[in-house]
């Protein structure tokens, strides 16, 4: 654990606190409630193709979340977000590790991760373990073209 922060599956009741963090971290292109509802609709049951996880501190505050979409042996990290007061604690790496473990369960051979060019922290956290699918280079994009991850 990172400072008592626990990871768990995201559920519908997490959408409101996720949106608050989303608005704080991605004010220019925050996802809507409908987008999260749609993603969660594909995250449960035998045909699930998504994994969404939240990070909760000991006080019950949501301090991060992450999502993965999987299809045809390919995983795509949809989003990783960490509250500013948790930056540098390794929480982002924990969230990514969770997604990679689930990519293995989804039988993904490769996982795509796009990181903004001005977001240097995540690029140091992209090495996969031997038991995880390979992470296709932490592609970098300009802030104008991508603000996710």
Backbone as numpy.savetxt, mean C-alpha at the origin, in Angstrom:
# Nx Ny Nz CAx CAy CAz Cx Cy Cz
6.75 -5.40 15.26 5.92 -4.20 15.26 6.78 -2.95 15.26
6.27 -1.90 14.71 6.93 -0.61 14.69 6.23 0.29 15.69
6.84 0.49 16.87 6.24 1.35 17.88 4.85 0.92 18.29
4.58 -0.37 18.31 3.27 -0.88 18.68 2.24 -0.80 17.57
2.65 -0.41 16.37 1.74 -0.32 15.24 1.48 -1.73 14.70
0.20 -2.05 14.54 -0.18 -3.37 14.03 -0.82 -3.24 12.66
-0.54 -4.23 11.80 -1.16 -4.29 10.48 -2.34 -5.24 10.53
-3.39 -4.87 9.79 -4.55 -5.74 9.67 -5.25 -5.45 8.35
-6.10 -6.36 7.93 -6.85 -6.19 6.70 -7.74 -4.95 6.78
-7.76 -4.16 5.71 -8.65 -3.00 5.66 -10.09 -3.47 5.50
-10.99 -2.85 6.23 -12.41 -3.16 6.13 -13.17 -1.87 5.84
-14.46 -2.00 5.54 -15.25 -0.84 5.13 -15.25 0.27 6.16
-15.21 -0.07 7.44 -15.26 0.96 8.48 -13.95 1.75 8.56
-12.92 1.30 7.85 -11.66 2.04 7.80 -11.67 3.13 6.73
-12.65 3.14 5.86 -12.63 4.07 4.73 -12.59 5.53 5.20
-13.38 5.91 6.19 -13.37 7.32 6.65 -11.99 7.75 7.16
-11.35 7.00 8.06 -10.01 7.43 8.48 -8.96 7.33 7.37
-9.12 6.38 6.46 -8.22 6.29 5.31 -8.36 7.54 4.45
-9.60 7.99 4.22 -9.82 9.19 3.42 -9.20 10.43 4.07
-9.25 10.51 5.39 -8.64 11.65 6.09 -7.12 11.67 5.84
-6.49 10.51 5.95 -5.05 10.41 5.71 -4.75 10.64 4.23
-5.59 10.11 3.37 -5.45 10.29 1.92 -5.48 11.77 1.56
-6.44 12.51 2.11 -6.55 13.95 1.83 -5.34 14.72 2.33
-4.81 14.30 3.47 -3.64 14.97 4.03 -2.39 14.72 3.18
-2.21 13.48 2.74 -0.99 13.11 2.04 -1.03 13.34 0.54
-2.22 13.25 -0.05 -2.37 13.38 -1.50 -3.44 14.43 -1.84
-3.27 15.67 -1.41 -4.34 16.66 -1.59 -4.68 16.94 -3.05
-3.74 16.76 -3.95 -3.97 17.06 -5.36 -4.80 16.00 -6.08
-4.68 14.74 -5.62 -5.40 13.67 -6.33 -5.82 12.54 -5.39
-6.39 12.93 -4.26 -6.85 11.94 -3.29 -7.92 11.04 -3.90
-7.85 9.76 -3.56 -8.87 8.82 -3.99 -10.19 9.15 -3.31
-11.27 8.81 -3.95 -12.61 9.03 -3.39 -13.02 7.82 -2.56
-14.07 8.00 -1.78 -14.63 6.87 -1.02 -15.05 5.76 -1.99
-15.64 6.15 -3.11 -16.08 5.17 -4.10 -14.93 4.32 -4.63
-13.77 4.92 -4.81 -12.62 4.16 -5.29 -12.21 3.11 -4.26
-12.18 3.50 -2.98 -11.82 2.53 -1.94 -12.89 1.45 -1.81
-14.16 1.83 -1.90 -15.24 0.83 -1.85 -15.07 -0.18 -2.98
-14.76 0.31 -4.16 -14.57 -0.58 -5.30 -13.40 -1.52 -5.09
-12.30 -1.01 -4.59 -11.13 -1.86 -4.32 -11.45 -2.92 -3.27
-12.11 -2.50 -2.20 -12.44 -3.46 -1.13 -13.42 -4.52 -1.61
-14.27 -4.19 -2.57 -15.22 -5.16 -3.11 -14.50 -6.33 -3.78
-13.27 -6.11 -4.20 -12.48 -7.16 -4.86 -11.45 -7.78 -3.93
-11.57 -7.54 -2.62 -10.53 -7.99 -1.70 -10.92 -9.18 -0.83
-12.13 -9.68 -0.98 -12.57 -10.80 -0.13 -13.22 -11.88 -0.98
-13.21 -13.07 -0.46 -13.86 -14.19 -1.13 -12.91 -14.96 -2.02
-13.40 -16.05 -2.59 -12.54 -16.94 -3.37 -11.98 -16.30 -4.65
-12.64 -15.30 -5.19 -12.15 -14.66 -6.41 -11.41 -13.35 -6.14
-10.97 -13.14 -4.91 -10.32 -11.88 -4.54 -9.10 -11.61 -5.42
-8.96 -10.37 -5.85 -7.81 -9.95 -6.64 -7.11 -8.74 -6.02
-7.50 -8.37 -4.82 -6.93 -7.21 -4.13 -6.54 -7.57 -2.70
-5.56 -6.82 -2.18 -5.20 -6.88 -0.77 -5.04 -5.45 -0.32
-5.83 -5.07 0.68 -5.70 -3.76 1.30 -5.47 -3.96 2.78
-4.51 -3.25 3.32 -4.10 -3.40 4.71 -4.00 -2.01 5.33
-4.31 -1.93 6.62 -4.14 -0.68 7.35 -3.17 -0.91 8.50
-2.55 0.17 8.93 -1.66 0.16 10.09 -2.32 1.00 11.18
-2.42 0.43 12.35 -3.12 1.08 13.46 -2.19 1.18 14.65
-2.12 2.39 15.26 -1.27 2.54 16.43 -2.00 2.03 17.67
-1.30 1.92 18.82 -1.93 1.36 20.02 -3.18 2.11 20.48
-3.30 3.39 20.11 -4.48 4.17 20.48 -5.64 4.00 19.52
-5.45 3.18 18.49 -6.51 2.94 17.51 -6.50 3.90 16.33
-5.50 4.78 16.26 -5.40 5.73 15.15 -4.81 5.04 13.93
-5.44 5.25 12.78 -4.92 4.70 11.54 -3.73 5.56 11.10
-2.55 4.92 10.94 -1.33 5.66 10.61 -0.72 5.24 9.27
-1.43 4.37 8.55 -0.94 3.98 7.23 -1.88 2.98 6.58
-1.69 2.83 5.29 -2.47 1.84 4.54 -1.75 1.53 3.24
-2.11 0.41 2.64 -1.49 0.02 1.38 -2.44 -0.91 0.64
-2.28 -0.95 -0.69 -3.14 -1.81 -1.50 -2.40 -2.41 -2.67
-2.82 -3.63 -3.02 -2.25 -4.40 -4.12 -3.37 -4.93 -4.99
-3.20 -4.84 -6.31 -4.10 -5.49 -7.26 -3.30 -6.60 -7.93
-3.94 -7.75 -8.16 -3.24 -8.89 -8.76 -4.09 -9.50 -9.86
-3.42 -9.84 -10.97 -4.11 -10.51 -12.08 -3.06 -11.13 -13.00
-3.31 -12.35 -13.42 -2.46 -12.99 -14.41 -1.00 -13.09 -14.04
-0.70 -13.34 -12.78 0.68 -13.48 -12.34 1.41 -12.17 -12.11
0.70 -11.06 -12.24 1.30 -9.75 -12.07 0.60 -9.00 -10.95
1.37 -8.46 -10.02 0.83 -7.64 -8.95 1.16 -6.18 -9.23
0.32 -5.29 -8.75 0.55 -3.86 -8.93 0.23 -3.17 -7.61
1.25 -2.57 -7.01 1.03 -1.82 -5.78 0.24 -0.58 -6.16
-0.99 -0.50 -5.67 -1.89 0.60 -6.00 -1.57 1.85 -5.19
-1.24 1.65 -3.92 -0.98 2.79 -3.04 -0.27 2.31 -1.78
0.58 3.16 -1.26 1.16 3.00 0.07 1.16 4.39 0.67
0.61 4.53 1.86 0.58 5.83 2.52 0.91 5.64 4.00
1.73 6.55 4.50 2.16 6.51 5.90 2.02 7.91 6.48
1.38 8.02 7.64 1.22 9.31 8.31 2.59 9.95 8.52
2.66 11.25 8.37 3.95 11.95 8.46 4.69 11.67 9.76
3.97 11.54 10.87 4.66 11.28 12.14 5.22 9.87 12.23
4.95 9.04 11.23 5.50 7.68 11.18 6.60 7.53 10.13
6.89 8.59 9.39 7.94 8.53 8.38 9.26 8.20 9.05
10.03 7.34 8.45 11.34 6.96 8.98 11.30 5.83 10.00
10.12 5.30 10.28 10.01 4.23 11.28 10.06 2.83 10.67
10.06 2.76 9.35 10.03 1.45 8.69 8.63 0.95 8.40
7.62 1.76 8.71 6.24 1.34 8.50 5.94 1.12 7.02
6.43 1.98 6.16 6.21 1.81 4.72 6.77 0.48 4.23
7.95 0.12 4.72 8.56 -1.15 4.34 7.73 -2.32 4.85
7.17 -2.19 6.04 6.30 -3.25 6.58 5.05 -3.41 5.73
4.46 -2.29 5.32 3.27 -2.35 4.47 3.61 -3.01 3.14
4.74 -2.64 2.55 5.15 -3.24 1.29 5.42 -4.74 1.46
6.06 -5.12 2.55 6.32 -6.54 2.80 5.03 -7.33 2.90
4.03 -6.76 3.56 2.73 -7.42 3.63 2.15 -7.63 2.24
2.22 -6.61 1.40 1.70 -6.73 0.04 2.46 -7.79 -0.75
3.78 -7.84 -0.59 4.57 -8.84 -1.31 4.22 -10.26 -0.85
3.98 -10.42 0.44 3.57 -11.74 0.94 2.24 -12.15 0.31
1.33 -11.22 0.20 0.04 -11.53 -0.41 0.15 -11.70 -1.92
1.10 -11.02 -2.54 1.34 -11.23 -3.98 1.75 -12.68 -4.21
2.53 -13.23 -3.31 2.90 -14.64 -3.40 1.67 -15.52 -3.31
0.78 -15.20 -2.38 -0.47 -15.97 -2.23 -1.34 -15.85 -3.48
-1.27 -14.71 -4.17 -2.01 -14.50 -5.42 -1.27 -15.13 -6.61
-0.15 -15.77 -6.35 0.68 -16.42 -7.37 1.25 -15.44 -8.38
1.62 -14.27 -7.88 2.27 -13.27 -8.74 3.75 -13.60 -8.86
4.26 -13.52 -10.07 5.69 -13.71 -10.31 6.44 -12.39 -10.24
5.70 -11.31 -10.44 6.30 -9.99 -10.51 5.32 -8.99 -9.91
5.88 -7.96 -9.26 5.06 -6.90 -8.68 5.59 -5.56 -9.17
4.69 -4.73 -9.66 5.07 -3.40 -10.13 4.89 -2.39 -9.00
5.85 -1.48 -8.90 5.81 -0.42 -7.90 6.29 0.85 -8.57
5.44 1.85 -8.59 5.79 3.15 -9.15 5.95 4.12 -8.00
7.09 4.84 -8.00 7.39 5.78 -6.93 7.73 7.13 -7.55
7.18 8.18 -6.98 7.49 9.52 -7.47 8.98 9.78 -7.35
9.51 10.53 -8.29 10.93 10.85 -8.29 11.33 11.65 -7.04
10.41 12.42 -6.47 10.74 13.22 -5.29 10.46 12.47 -3.99
10.14 11.19 -4.07 9.84 10.37 -2.89 10.96 9.34 -2.72
12.07 9.77 -2.12 13.28 8.94 -2.07 13.20 7.81 -1.06
12.44 7.94 0.00 12.37 6.91 1.03 11.98 5.54 0.52
10.88 5.41 -0.23 10.44 4.09 -0.67 11.42 3.37 -1.58
12.23 4.12 -2.32 13.14 3.44 -3.24 14.17 2.60 -2.51
14.45 2.89 -1.25 15.41 2.08 -0.50 14.74 0.86 0.12
13.43 0.73 0.00 12.68 -0.36 0.62 12.15 -1.37 -0.38
12.68 -1.39 -1.59 12.06 -2.20 -2.62 12.76 -3.50 -2.92
13.73 -3.91 -2.12 14.34 -5.20 -2.39 13.46 -6.29 -1.81
13.14 -7.28 -2.63 12.27 -8.38 -2.22 13.10 -9.50 -1.61
12.50 -10.26 -0.72 13.18 -11.42 -0.17 13.12 -12.56 -1.17
13.91 -13.59 -0.92 13.99 -14.72 -1.84 12.64 -15.41 -2.00
11.78 -15.33 -1.00 10.50 -16.03 -1.06 9.38 -15.15 -1.62
9.72 -13.92 -2.02 8.72 -12.99 -2.55 8.86 -12.89 -4.06
7.79 -12.47 -4.73 7.92 -12.20 -6.15 8.91 -11.05 -6.36
9.48 -10.95 -7.54 10.42 -9.87 -7.79 9.67 -8.56 -7.93
10.30 -7.49 -7.45 9.73 -6.16 -7.59 10.35 -5.56 -8.83
9.52 -5.22 -9.80 10.02 -4.60 -11.02 10.45 -3.20 -10.70
11.75 -2.98 -10.80 12.39 -1.73 -10.46 11.45 -0.66 -9.97
11.82 0.00 -8.95 11.00 1.08 -8.43 11.00 2.18 -9.47
10.12 2.08 -10.43 10.04 3.07 -11.50 9.80 4.45 -10.90
10.48 5.41 -11.43 10.28 6.76 -10.91 9.55 7.61 -11.93
8.65 8.42 -11.44 7.89 9.32 -12.29 7.95 10.70 -11.69
7.63 11.69 -12.47 7.62 13.05 -11.96 6.36 13.29 -11.16
6.39 14.24 -10.24 5.18 14.56 -9.46 4.01 14.93 -10.34
4.26 15.47 -11.52 3.17 15.87 -12.40 2.44 14.67 -12.99
3.13 13.52 -13.11 2.51 12.37 -13.75 2.03 11.32 -12.76
2.51 11.32 -11.53 2.08 10.32 -10.58 2.33 10.77 -9.16
1.36 10.57 -8.30 1.57 10.92 -6.89 1.24 9.76 -5.98
1.02 8.58 -6.53 0.72 7.41 -5.70 2.01 6.76 -5.30
1.97 5.98 -4.23 3.08 5.20 -3.67 4.10 6.10 -3.11
